[in-house]
Amino acid sequence: AQTVTQSQPEMSVQEAETVTLSCTYDTSENNYYLFWYKQPPSRQMILVIRQEAYKQQNATENRFSVNFQKAAKSFSLKISDSQLGDTAMYFCAFMKGANAGNMLTFGGGTRLMVKP
Amino acid sequence: NAGVTQTPKFRILKIGQSMTLQCTQDMNHNYMYWYRQDPGMGLKLIYYSVGAGITDKGEVPNGYNVSRSTTEDFPLRLELAAPSQTSVYFCASSEGGASSTDTQYFGPGTRLTVL
């Protein structure tokens, strides 16, 4: 079974600064996908970024980027130029390779507060 | 395009009552999922379906049942509600299969309280 660990229950950052959220995972799979989801106070789960394990290049989406270290089983999220709207819970999630039900295993979450 | 919709948004049940949480998606996705999120925790998979007529258990299936008679709908049934089922329930869907772009899209959630 896979496990996903987010070791930072809460973090805060000043507006316009950069923050990094940590995530580690444990798996024996070689083919898998990793995700970061954002959950604002509205409770809606919003996909932030995804990474395919077979790709060495780190994924980026505008102000969001990841540092994927496959050997260390680490998948951190960097948010640059933080905005007040980035305040939310952030969940790291793991998915086994295709044709395995595509189920997501979530970490416990990190609550991020962006301060003005 | 509505995406994934869930009803109701909120519900209070008494211990022992039953109810069905509705989930519908209009993206013609093959795969659908039910998760629960307890306070301050991540989501845990209850049941999932890879197509109409096919369902399977996730991590925490006890106390729940599902059915998938159509591609669009994936209702979650709670029988004999218990306080431990107080949670927020999320439905999600994805294209499924071997696509490397398979991403789950979530509904807005149903907050259920069992008293």
CSV table of C-alpha atoms in Angstrom, one decimal:
chain,number,residue,atom,x,y,z
A,1,ALA,CA,0.0,0.0,0.0
A,2,GLN,CA,1.1,3.5,-0.7
A,3,THR,CA,1.4,6.2,2.0
A,4,VAL,CA,1.7,10.0,1.6
A,5,THR,CA,3.1,12.2,4.3
A,6,GLN,CA,2.9,15.9,4.7
A,7,SER,CA,5.1,16.9,7.7
A,8,GLN,CA,4.0,20.6,7.9
A,9,PRO,CA,0.4,20.9,9.3
A,10,GLU,CA,0.5,24.7,9.0
A,11,MET,CA,2.6,27.3,7.2
A,12,SER,CA,2.4,31.0,6.7
A,13,VAL,CA,4.1,33.3,4.2
A,14,GLN,CA,4.0,37.0,3.4
A,15,GLU,CA,2.3,38.1,0.3
A,16,ALA,CA,4.6,38.2,-2.7
A,17,GLU,CA,7.2,35.9,-1.1
A,18,THR,CA,8.0,32.2,-1.9
A,19,VAL,CA,6.9,29.2,0.1
A,20,THR,CA,7.7,25.5,-0.2
A,21,LEU,CA,5.4,22.8,1.0
A,22,SER,CA,6.9,19.3,1.6
A,23,CYS,CA,5.5,15.9,0.7
A,24,THR,CA,7.1,12.4,0.9
A,25,TYR,CA,5.6,9.2,-0.2
A,26,ASP,CA,6.3,5.5,0.0
A,27,THR,CA,5.7,3.0,-2.8
A,28,SER,CA,7.1,0.0,-4.5
A,29,GLU,CA,5.6,1.1,-7.8
A,30,ASN,CA,7.8,2.4,-10.6
A,31,ASN,CA,5.0,3.9,-12.7
A,32,TYR,CA,2.9,6.4,-10.9
A,33,TYR,CA,1.6,10.0,-10.8
A,34,LEU,CA,1.8,12.7,-8.2
A,35,PHE,CA,-0.5,15.6,-7.6
A,36,TRP,CA,-1.0,18.7,-5.6
A,37,TYR,CA,-4.6,19.8,-4.8
A,38,LYS,CA,-5.7,23.0,-3.3
A,39,GLN,CA,-8.8,23.2,-1.0
A,40,PRO,CA,-9.9,26.8,-0.2
A,41,PRO,CA,-12.5,27.6,2.4
A,42,SER,CA,-15.2,26.8,-0.2
A,43,ARG,CA,-14.1,23.1,0.2
A,44,GLN,CA,-13.8,22.7,-3.6
A,45,MET,CA,-10.8,20.5,-4.5
A,46,ILE,CA,-8.8,22.2,-7.2
A,47,LEU,CA,-6.0,20.5,-9.1
A,48,VAL,CA,-2.8,22.7,-8.9
A,49,ILE,CA,-0.2,20.6,-10.6
A,50,ARG,CA,0.6,17.0,-11.6
A,51,GLN,CA,3.8,15.1,-12.2
A,52,GLU,CA,4.4,11.8,-14.1
A,53,ALA,CA,7.0,9.7,-12.4
A,54,TYR,CA,8.7,8.8,-15.7
A,55,LYS,CA,9.4,12.4,-16.5
A,56,GLN,CA,12.6,13.8,-15.1
A,57,GLN,CA,11.6,17.4,-15.8
A,58,ASN,CA,9.8,19.1,-12.9
A,59,ALA,CA,6.3,20.3,-13.7
A,60,THR,CA,5.4,24.0,-13.6
A,61,GLU,CA,2.1,25.8,-13.8
A,62,ASN,CA,2.6,29.6,-13.7
A,63,ARG,CA,3.6,30.5,-10.1
A,64,PHE,CA,3.5,26.8,-9.0
A,65,SER,CA,6.4,24.4,-9.5
A,66,VAL,CA,7.5,21.1,-8.1
A,67,ASN,CA,10.8,19.6,-7.0
A,68,PHE,CA,10.4,15.9,-7.8
A,69,GLN,CA,13.1,13.7,-6.4
A,70,LYS,CA,12.2,10.2,-7.4
A,71,ALA,CA,15.0,8.4,-5.6
A,72,ALA,CA,14.2,10.2,-2.3
A,73,LYS,CA,10.5,9.8,-2.9
A,74,SER,CA,10.0,13.5,-2.3
A,75,PHE,CA,7.5,15.8,-4.1
A,76,SER,CA,7.6,19.4,-2.8
A,77,LEU,CA,5.5,22.3,-4.1
A,78,LYS,CA,6.9,25.8,-4.5
A,79,ILE,CA,4.6,28.8,-4.7
A,80,SER,CA,6.2,31.9,-6.0
A,81,ASP,CA,4.9,35.5,-5.6
A,82,SER,CA,2.3,34.3,-3.1
A,83,GLN,CA,-1.1,35.8,-3.3
A,84,LEU,CA,-3.9,36.2,-0.7
A,85,GLY,CA,-6.0,33.8,-2.8
A,86,ASP,CA,-3.4,31.1,-2.3
A,87,THR,CA,-4.6,30.7,1.3
A,88,ALA,CA,-6.0,27.2,1.5
A,89,MET,CA,-5.3,23.6,2.5
A,90,TYR,CA,-2.9,21.9,0.2
A,91,PHE,CA,-3.0,18.1,-0.3
A,92,CYS,CA,-0.3,16.0,-1.9
A,93,ALA,CA,-1.7,12.9,-3.6
A,94,PHE,CA,-0.3,9.7,-5.2
A,95,MET,CA,-1.8,7.6,-8.0
A,96,LYS,CA,-0.6,4.2,-9.2
A,97,GLY,CA,0.0,3.8,-12.9
A,98,ALA,CA,-3.0,3.5,-15.2
A,99,ASN,CA,-5.3,0.5,-15.2
A,100,ALA,CA,-5.1,0.1,-11.4
A,101,GLY,CA,-8.4,2.0,-10.7
A,102,ASN,CA,-6.6,5.3,-10.8
A,103,MET,CA,-7.3,5.8,-7.1
A,104,LEU,CA,-5.7,8.7,-5.3
A,105,THR,CA,-4.0,8.3,-1.9
A,106,PHE,CA,-3.9,11.7,-0.1
A,107,GLY,CA,-1.6,13.1,2.5
A,108,GLY,CA,-2.9,14.8,5.6
A,109,GLY,CA,-2.7,18.3,4.2
A,110,THR,CA,-0.8,21.5,4.9
A,111,ARG,CA,-2.8,24.6,5.9
A,112,LEU,CA,-1.2,27.7,4.2
A,113,MET,CA,-1.9,31.2,5.3
A,114,VAL,CA,-0.8,34.1,3.1
A,115,LYS,CA,-0.5,37.3,5.1
A,116,PRO,CA,-0.8,40.8,3.7
B,1,ASN,CA,-20.6,22.5,-18.5
B,2,ALA,CA,-21.5,21.6,-14.9
B,3,GLY,CA,-18.7,19.0,-14.3
B,4,VAL,CA,-19.4,17.0,-11.1
B,5,THR,CA,-22.5,17.9,-9.1
B,6,GLN,CA,-23.5,16.6,-5.7
B,7,THR,CA,-26.7,16.8,-3.7
B,8,PRO,CA,-27.5,17.6,-1.0
B,9,LYS,CA,-24.9,20.2,0.1
B,10,PHE,CA,-25.7,19.6,3.8
B,11,ARG,CA,-27.6,17.0,5.7
B,12,ILE,CA,-28.3,16.1,9.3
B,13,LEU,CA,-29.2,12.5,10.1
B,14,LYS,CA,-30.3,10.8,13.2
B,15,ILE,CA,-28.4,7.6,14.3
B,16,GLY,CA,-29.9,4.6,12.4
B,17,GLN,CA,-31.4,6.6,9.6
B,18,SER,CA,-30.5,5.9,5.9
B,19,MET,CA,-29.8,8.3,3.0
B,20,THR,CA,-28.4,8.4,-0.5
B,21,LEU,CA,-25.9,11.0,-1.6
B,22,GLN,CA,-26.3,11.8,-5.2
B,23,CYS,CA,-23.4,12.4,-7.7
B,24,THR,CA,-23.7,13.2,-11.4
B,25,GLN,CA,-21.0,14.0,-14.0
B,26,ASP,CA,-21.6,15.3,-17.5
B,27,MET,CA,-18.1,14.8,-18.9
B,28,ASN,CA,-18.7,11.2,-20.1
B,29,HIS,CA,-16.0,10.0,-17.7
B,30,ASN,CA,-15.6,6.3,-17.2
B,31,TYR,CA,-14.2,6.3,-13.7
B,32,MET,CA,-16.0,7.7,-10.6
B,33,TYR,CA,-15.1,7.8,-7.0
B,34,TRP,CA,-16.4,8.5,-3.5
B,35,TYR,CA,-14.1,10.0,-0.8
B,36,ARG,CA,-14.7,11.1,2.7
B,37,GLN,CA,-12.8,13.8,4.5
B,38,ASP,CA,-12.8,13.9,8.3
B,39,PRO,CA,-12.0,17.2,10.0
B,40,GLY,CA,-8.3,18.3,9.5
B,41,MET,CA,-7.6,15.2,7.5
B,42,GLY,CA,-7.0,14.2,3.9
B,43,LEU,CA,-9.5,12.4,1.7
B,44,LYS,CA,-10.0,8.6,2.0
B,45,LEU,CA,-11.5,6.5,-0.8
B,46,ILE,CA,-14.7,4.7,0.0
B,47,TYR,CA,-15.7,3.1,-3.3
B,48,TYR,CA,-14.9,3.6,-6.9
B,49,SER,CA,-16.3,2.5,-10.3
B,50,VAL,CA,-14.5,2.0,-13.6
B,51,GLY,CA,-17.6,1.9,-15.6
B,52,ALA,CA,-21.4,1.3,-15.6
B,53,GLY,CA,-22.2,-1.9,-13.7
B,54,ILE,CA,-18.7,-2.2,-12.1
B,55,THR,CA,-17.9,-1.1,-8.6
B,56,ASP,CA,-15.1,-1.9,-6.1
B,57,LYS,CA,-14.2,-1.1,-2.5
B,58,GLY,CA,-11.7,1.5,-1.5
B,59,GLU,CA,-9.9,2.0,1.8
B,60,VAL,CA,-13.0,2.7,4.0
B,61,PRO,CA,-16.1,0.9,2.5
B,62,ASN,CA,-17.8,-0.3,5.7
B,63,GLY,CA,-21.2,1.2,6.3
B,64,TYR,CA,-21.7,2.2,2.7
B,65,ASN,CA,-23.0,0.9,-0.6
B,66,VAL,CA,-22.8,2.1,-4.2
B,67,SER,CA,-24.3,1.3,-7.6
B,68,ARG,CA,-23.4,2.5,-11.1
B,69,SER,CA,-26.3,1.9,-13.5
B,70,THR,CA,-25.4,4.7,-15.8
B,71,THR,CA,-22.1,6.4,-16.9
B,72,GLU,CA,-23.3,9.7,-15.4
B,73,ASP,CA,-24.6,8.7,-11.9
B,74,PHE,CA,-22.8,7.2,-8.9
B,75,PRO,CA,-25.0,7.3,-5.8
B,76,LEU,CA,-23.6,6.5,-2.3
B,77,ARG,CA,-25.9,4.8,0.1
B,78,LEU,CA,-25.6,5.1,3.9
B,79,GLU,CA,-27.5,2.4,5.8
B,80,LEU,CA,-28.0,2.7,9.5
B,81,ALA,CA,-26.1,6.0,9.9
B,82,ALA,CA,-23.6,6.2,12.8
B,83,PRO,CA,-21.8,9.2,14.4
B,84,SER,CA,-18.5,7.9,12.9
B,85,GLN,CA,-19.9,8.7,9.5
B,86,THR,CA,-20.0,12.4,10.2
B,87,SER,CA,-17.8,13.8,7.5
B,88,VAL,CA,-17.6,15.7,4.2
B,89,TYR,CA,-18.2,13.5,1.2
B,90,PHE,CA,-16.7,14.2,-2.1
B,91,CYS,CA,-17.5,12.6,-5.5
B,92,ALA,CA,-15.0,12.7,-8.3
B,93,SER,CA,-14.7,11.5,-11.8
B,94,SER,CA,-11.9,10.9,-14.4
B,95,GLU,CA,-11.6,9.7,-17.9
B,96,GLY,CA,-9.9,6.5,-16.7
B,97,GLY,CA,-7.9,3.9,-18.6
B,98,ALA,CA,-4.3,4.2,-19.7
B,99,SER,CA,-4.4,7.9,-20.4
B,100,SER,CA,-1.4,9.8,-18.9
B,101,THR,CA,-3.6,12.8,-18.6
B,102,ASP,CA,-6.1,11.1,-16.3
B,103,THR,CA,-7.0,13.7,-13.7
B,104,GLN,CA,-9.8,13.5,-11.1
B,105,TYR,CA,-12.4,16.3,-11.0
B,106,PHE,CA,-14.2,16.8,-7.8
B,107,GLY,CA,-17.7,17.8,-6.9
B,108,PRO,CA,-18.3,20.5,-4.2
B,109,GLY,CA,-18.9,18.1,-1.4
B,110,THR,CA,-21.7,17.1,0.9
B,111,ARG,CA,-21.4,17.9,4.6
B,112,LEU,CA,-23.1,15.1,6.6
B,113,THR,CA,-23.7,15.2,10.4
B,114,VAL,CA,-25.0,12.2,12.3
B,115,LEU,CA,-26.4,12.9,15.7
